PDB file of C-alpha atoms in Angstrom:
ATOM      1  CA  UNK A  18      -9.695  23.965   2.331  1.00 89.00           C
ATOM      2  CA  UNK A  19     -11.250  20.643   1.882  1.00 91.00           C
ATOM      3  CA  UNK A  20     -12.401  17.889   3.700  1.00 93.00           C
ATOM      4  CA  UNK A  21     -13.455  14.267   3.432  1.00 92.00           C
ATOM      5  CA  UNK A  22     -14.878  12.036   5.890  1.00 93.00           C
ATOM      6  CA  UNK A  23     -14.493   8.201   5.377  1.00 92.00           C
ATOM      7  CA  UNK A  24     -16.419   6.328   7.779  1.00 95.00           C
ATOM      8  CA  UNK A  25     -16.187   2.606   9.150  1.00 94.00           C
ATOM      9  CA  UNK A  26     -18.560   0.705  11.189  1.00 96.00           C
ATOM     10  CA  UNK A  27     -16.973  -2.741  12.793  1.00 95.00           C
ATOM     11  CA  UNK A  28     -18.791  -5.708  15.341  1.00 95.00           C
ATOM     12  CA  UNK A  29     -17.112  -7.376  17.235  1.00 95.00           C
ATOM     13  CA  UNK A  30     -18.791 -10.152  19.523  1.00 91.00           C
ATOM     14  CA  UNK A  31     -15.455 -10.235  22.053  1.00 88.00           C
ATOM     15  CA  UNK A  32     -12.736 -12.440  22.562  1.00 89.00           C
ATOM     16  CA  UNK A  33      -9.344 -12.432  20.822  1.00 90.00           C
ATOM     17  CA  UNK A  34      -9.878 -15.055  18.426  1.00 91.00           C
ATOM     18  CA  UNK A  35     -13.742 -14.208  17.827  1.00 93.00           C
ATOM     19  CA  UNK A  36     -14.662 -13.243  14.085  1.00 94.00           C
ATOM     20  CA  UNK A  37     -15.978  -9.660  13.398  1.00 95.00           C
ATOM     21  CA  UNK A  38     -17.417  -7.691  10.870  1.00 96.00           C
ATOM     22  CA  UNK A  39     -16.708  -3.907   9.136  1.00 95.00           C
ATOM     23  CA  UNK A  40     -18.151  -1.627   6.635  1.00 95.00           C
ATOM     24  CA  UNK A  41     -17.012   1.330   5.053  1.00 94.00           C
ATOM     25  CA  UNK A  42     -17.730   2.274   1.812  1.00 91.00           C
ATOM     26  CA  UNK A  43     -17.440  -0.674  -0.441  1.00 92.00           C
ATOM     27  CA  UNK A  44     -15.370  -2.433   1.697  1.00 92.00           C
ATOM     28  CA  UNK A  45     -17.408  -4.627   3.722  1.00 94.00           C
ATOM     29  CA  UNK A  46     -15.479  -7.837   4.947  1.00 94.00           C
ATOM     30  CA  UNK A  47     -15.135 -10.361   8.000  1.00 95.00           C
ATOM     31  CA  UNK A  48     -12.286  -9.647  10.068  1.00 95.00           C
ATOM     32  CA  UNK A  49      -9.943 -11.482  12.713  1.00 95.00           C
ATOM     33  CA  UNK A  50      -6.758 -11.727  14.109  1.00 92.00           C
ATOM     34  CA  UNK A  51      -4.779 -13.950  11.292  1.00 91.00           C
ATOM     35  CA  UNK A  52      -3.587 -17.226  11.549  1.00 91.00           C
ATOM     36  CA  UNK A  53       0.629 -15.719  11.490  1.00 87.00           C
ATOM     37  CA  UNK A  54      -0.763 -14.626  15.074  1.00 86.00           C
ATOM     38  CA  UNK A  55      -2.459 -17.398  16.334  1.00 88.00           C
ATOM     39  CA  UNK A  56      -6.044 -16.195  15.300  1.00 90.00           C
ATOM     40  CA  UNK A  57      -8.316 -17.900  13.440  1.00 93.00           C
ATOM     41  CA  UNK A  58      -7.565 -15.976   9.606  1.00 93.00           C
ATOM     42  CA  UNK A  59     -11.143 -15.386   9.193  1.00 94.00           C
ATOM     43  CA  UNK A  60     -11.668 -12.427   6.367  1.00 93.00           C
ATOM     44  CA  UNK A  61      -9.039  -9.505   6.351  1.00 94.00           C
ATOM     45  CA  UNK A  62      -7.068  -8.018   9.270  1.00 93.00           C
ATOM     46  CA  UNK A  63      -5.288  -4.671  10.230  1.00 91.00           C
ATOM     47  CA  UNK A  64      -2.082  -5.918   8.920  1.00 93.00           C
ATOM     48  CA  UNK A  65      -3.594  -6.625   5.282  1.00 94.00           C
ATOM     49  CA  UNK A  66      -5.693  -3.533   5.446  1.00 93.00           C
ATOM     50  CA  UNK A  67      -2.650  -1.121   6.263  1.00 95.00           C
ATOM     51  CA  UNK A  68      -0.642  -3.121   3.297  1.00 96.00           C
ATOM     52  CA  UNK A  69      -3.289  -2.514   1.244  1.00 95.00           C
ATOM     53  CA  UNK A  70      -3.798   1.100   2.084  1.00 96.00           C
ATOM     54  CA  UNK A  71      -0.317   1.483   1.300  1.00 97.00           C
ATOM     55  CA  UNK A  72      -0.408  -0.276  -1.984  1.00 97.00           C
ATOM     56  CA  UNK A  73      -3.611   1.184  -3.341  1.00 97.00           C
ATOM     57  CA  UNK A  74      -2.468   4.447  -2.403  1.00 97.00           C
ATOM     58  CA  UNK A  75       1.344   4.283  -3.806  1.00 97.00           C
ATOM     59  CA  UNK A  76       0.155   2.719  -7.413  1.00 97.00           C
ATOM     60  CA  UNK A  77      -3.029   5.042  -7.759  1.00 97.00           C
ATOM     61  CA  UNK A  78      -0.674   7.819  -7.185  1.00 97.00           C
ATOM     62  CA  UNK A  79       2.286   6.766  -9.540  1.00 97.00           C
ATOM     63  CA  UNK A  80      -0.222   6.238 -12.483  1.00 97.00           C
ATOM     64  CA  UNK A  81      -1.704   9.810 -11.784  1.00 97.00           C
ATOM     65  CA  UNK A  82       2.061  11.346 -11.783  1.00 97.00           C
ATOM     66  CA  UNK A  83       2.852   9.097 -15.256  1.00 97.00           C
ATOM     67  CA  UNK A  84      -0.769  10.119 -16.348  1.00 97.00           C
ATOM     68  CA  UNK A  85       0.073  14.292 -15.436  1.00 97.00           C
ATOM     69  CA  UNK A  86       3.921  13.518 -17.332  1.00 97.00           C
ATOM     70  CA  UNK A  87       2.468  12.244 -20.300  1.00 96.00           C
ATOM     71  CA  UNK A  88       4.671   9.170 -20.086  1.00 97.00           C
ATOM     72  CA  UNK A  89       3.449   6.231 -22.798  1.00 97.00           C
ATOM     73  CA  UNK A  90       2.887   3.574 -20.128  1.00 97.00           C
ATOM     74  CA  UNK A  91       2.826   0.269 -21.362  1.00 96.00           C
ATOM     75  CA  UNK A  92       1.733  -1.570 -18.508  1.00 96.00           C
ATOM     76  CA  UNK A  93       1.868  -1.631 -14.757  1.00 97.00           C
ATOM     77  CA  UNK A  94       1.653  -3.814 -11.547  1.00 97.00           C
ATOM     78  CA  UNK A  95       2.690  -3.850  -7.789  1.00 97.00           C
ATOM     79  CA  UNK A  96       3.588  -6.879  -5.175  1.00 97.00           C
ATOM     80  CA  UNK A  97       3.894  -5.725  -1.655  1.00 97.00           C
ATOM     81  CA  UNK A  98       5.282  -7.149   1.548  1.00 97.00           C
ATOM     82  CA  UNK A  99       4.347  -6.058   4.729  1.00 96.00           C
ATOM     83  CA  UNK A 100       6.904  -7.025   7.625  1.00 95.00           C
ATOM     84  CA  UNK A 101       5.565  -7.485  10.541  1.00 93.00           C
ATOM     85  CA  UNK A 102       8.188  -7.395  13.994  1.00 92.00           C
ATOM     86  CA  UNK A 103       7.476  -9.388  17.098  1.00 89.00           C
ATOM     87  CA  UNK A 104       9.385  -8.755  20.033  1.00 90.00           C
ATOM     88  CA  UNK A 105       9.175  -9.433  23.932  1.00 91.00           C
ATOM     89  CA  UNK A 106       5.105 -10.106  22.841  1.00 85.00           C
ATOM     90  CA  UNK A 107       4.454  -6.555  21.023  1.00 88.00           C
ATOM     91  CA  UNK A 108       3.681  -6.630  17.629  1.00 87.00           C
ATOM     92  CA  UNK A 109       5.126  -3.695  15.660  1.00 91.00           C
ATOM     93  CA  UNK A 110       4.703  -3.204  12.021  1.00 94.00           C
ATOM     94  CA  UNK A 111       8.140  -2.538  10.653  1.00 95.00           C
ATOM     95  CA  UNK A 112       8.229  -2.316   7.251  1.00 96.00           C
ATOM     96  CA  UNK A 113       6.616  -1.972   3.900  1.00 97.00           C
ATOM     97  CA  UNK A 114       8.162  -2.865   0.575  1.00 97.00           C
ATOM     98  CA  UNK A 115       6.966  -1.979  -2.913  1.00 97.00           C
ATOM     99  CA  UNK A 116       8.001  -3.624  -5.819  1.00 97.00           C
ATOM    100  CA  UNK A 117       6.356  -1.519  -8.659  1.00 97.00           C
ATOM    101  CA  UNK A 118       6.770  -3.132 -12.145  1.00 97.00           C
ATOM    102  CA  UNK A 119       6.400  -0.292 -14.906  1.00 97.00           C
ATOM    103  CA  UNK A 120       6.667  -0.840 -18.639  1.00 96.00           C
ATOM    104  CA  UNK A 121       6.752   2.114 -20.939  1.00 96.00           C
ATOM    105  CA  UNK A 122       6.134   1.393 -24.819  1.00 96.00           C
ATOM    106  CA  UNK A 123       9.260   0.991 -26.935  1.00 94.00           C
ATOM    107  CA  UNK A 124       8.295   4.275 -28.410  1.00 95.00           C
ATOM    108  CA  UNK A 125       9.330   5.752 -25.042  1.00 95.00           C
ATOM    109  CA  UNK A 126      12.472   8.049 -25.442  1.00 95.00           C
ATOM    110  CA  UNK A 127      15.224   8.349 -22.861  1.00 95.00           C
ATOM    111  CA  UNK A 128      14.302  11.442 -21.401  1.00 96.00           C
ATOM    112  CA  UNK A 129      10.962   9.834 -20.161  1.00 96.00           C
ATOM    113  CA  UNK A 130      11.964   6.879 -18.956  1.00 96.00           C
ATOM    114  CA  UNK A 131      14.305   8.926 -16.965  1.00 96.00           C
ATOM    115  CA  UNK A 132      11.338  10.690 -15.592  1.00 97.00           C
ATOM    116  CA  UNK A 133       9.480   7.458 -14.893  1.00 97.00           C
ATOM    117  CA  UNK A 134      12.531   6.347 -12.710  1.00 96.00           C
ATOM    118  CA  UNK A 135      12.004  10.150 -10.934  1.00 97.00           C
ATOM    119  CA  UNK A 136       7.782   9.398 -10.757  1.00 97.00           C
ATOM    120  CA  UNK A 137       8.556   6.206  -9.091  1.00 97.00           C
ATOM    121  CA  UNK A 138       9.963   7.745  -6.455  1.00 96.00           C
ATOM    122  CA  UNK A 139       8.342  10.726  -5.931  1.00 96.00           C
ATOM    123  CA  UNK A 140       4.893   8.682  -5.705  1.00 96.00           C
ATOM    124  CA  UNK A 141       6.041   7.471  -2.651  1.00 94.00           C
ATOM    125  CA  UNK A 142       6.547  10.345  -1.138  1.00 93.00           C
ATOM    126  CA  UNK A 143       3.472  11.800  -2.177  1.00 93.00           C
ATOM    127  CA  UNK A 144       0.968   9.237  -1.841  1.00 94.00           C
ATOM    128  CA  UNK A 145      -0.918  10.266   1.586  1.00 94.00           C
ATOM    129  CA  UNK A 146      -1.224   6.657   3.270  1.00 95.00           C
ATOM    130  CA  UNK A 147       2.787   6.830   2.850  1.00 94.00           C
ATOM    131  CA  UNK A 148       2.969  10.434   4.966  1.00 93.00           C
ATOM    132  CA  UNK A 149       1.037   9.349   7.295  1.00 94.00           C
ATOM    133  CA  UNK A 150       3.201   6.477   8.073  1.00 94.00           C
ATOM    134  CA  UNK A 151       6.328   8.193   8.050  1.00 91.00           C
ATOM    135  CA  UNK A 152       8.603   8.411  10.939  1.00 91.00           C
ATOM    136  CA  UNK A 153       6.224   4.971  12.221  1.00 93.00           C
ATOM    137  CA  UNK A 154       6.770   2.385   9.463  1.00 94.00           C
ATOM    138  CA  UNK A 155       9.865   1.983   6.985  1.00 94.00           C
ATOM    139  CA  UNK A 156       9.010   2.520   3.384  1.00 95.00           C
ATOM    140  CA  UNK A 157      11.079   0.762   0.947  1.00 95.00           C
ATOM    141  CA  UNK A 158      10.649   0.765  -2.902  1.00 96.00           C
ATOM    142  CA  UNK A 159      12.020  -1.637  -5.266  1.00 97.00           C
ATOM    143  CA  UNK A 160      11.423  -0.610  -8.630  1.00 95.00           C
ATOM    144  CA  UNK A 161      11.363  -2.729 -11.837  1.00 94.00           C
ATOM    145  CA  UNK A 162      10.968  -0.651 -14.746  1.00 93.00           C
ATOM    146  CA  UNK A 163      11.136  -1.384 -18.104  1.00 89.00           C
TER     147      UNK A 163
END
């Protein structure tokens, strides 16, 4: 069995609507509460981060699965909305929609885009930022393929 350690350092001088700082890897932004939440939108904050977790994760995963199928992919892009709940003051993150937008090349013949409407789904279910938000967040796809 294998394991892999990601690591993150943050600073954080104190105060809710202070500016911080975090590193990990190659991401290395400022960070704050964002301006939807009365902060100051300085940099990135946990609500873009787990989007974008989310995201990378789901469209990295579909184009391995069309990669493994063999599928003549054409081109391919996501939008994502993160919905974010407020109620009696605690913030809950509800919901996460995908809206992957997959072209296959003319060329493609029934039978795979058939599969591609299958891969779409499946990397959803796959990707691990997805499992380990199951049960916690919503996950909604809306697919546009072509």
């Amino acid at each position: 069995m294998a394991e892999h350690h990601f690591h993150l350092k943050a600073d954080w001088p104190g105060g809710r609507n202070s500016e911080g700082y975090i590193e990990a890897g190659n991401l290395n932004t400022k960070i704050s509460i964002p301006p939807e939440m009365d902060g100051p939108g300085i940099g990135t904050n946990p609500d873009e981060m787990l989007l974008g977790a989310a995201a990378t994760c789901y469209i990295i995963t579909l184009a391995a699965l069309i990669e493994r199928a063999e599928l003549p992919l054409e081109e391919m892009s996501l939008e994502s909305v993160g919905i974010v709940e407020v109620r009696r003051g605690i913030f809950t993150y509800k919901k996460i929609i995908h809206r992957p937008t997959v072209s296959l090349k003319e060329t493609a013949t029934d039978e795979q885009r058939g599969k591609l409407e299958k891969l779409v789904v499946k990397a959803e279910k796959s990707c691990m930022i997805s499992r380990a938000l199951q049960g916690n967040v919503e996950l909604e796809l809306q697919p546009n393929l072509k």
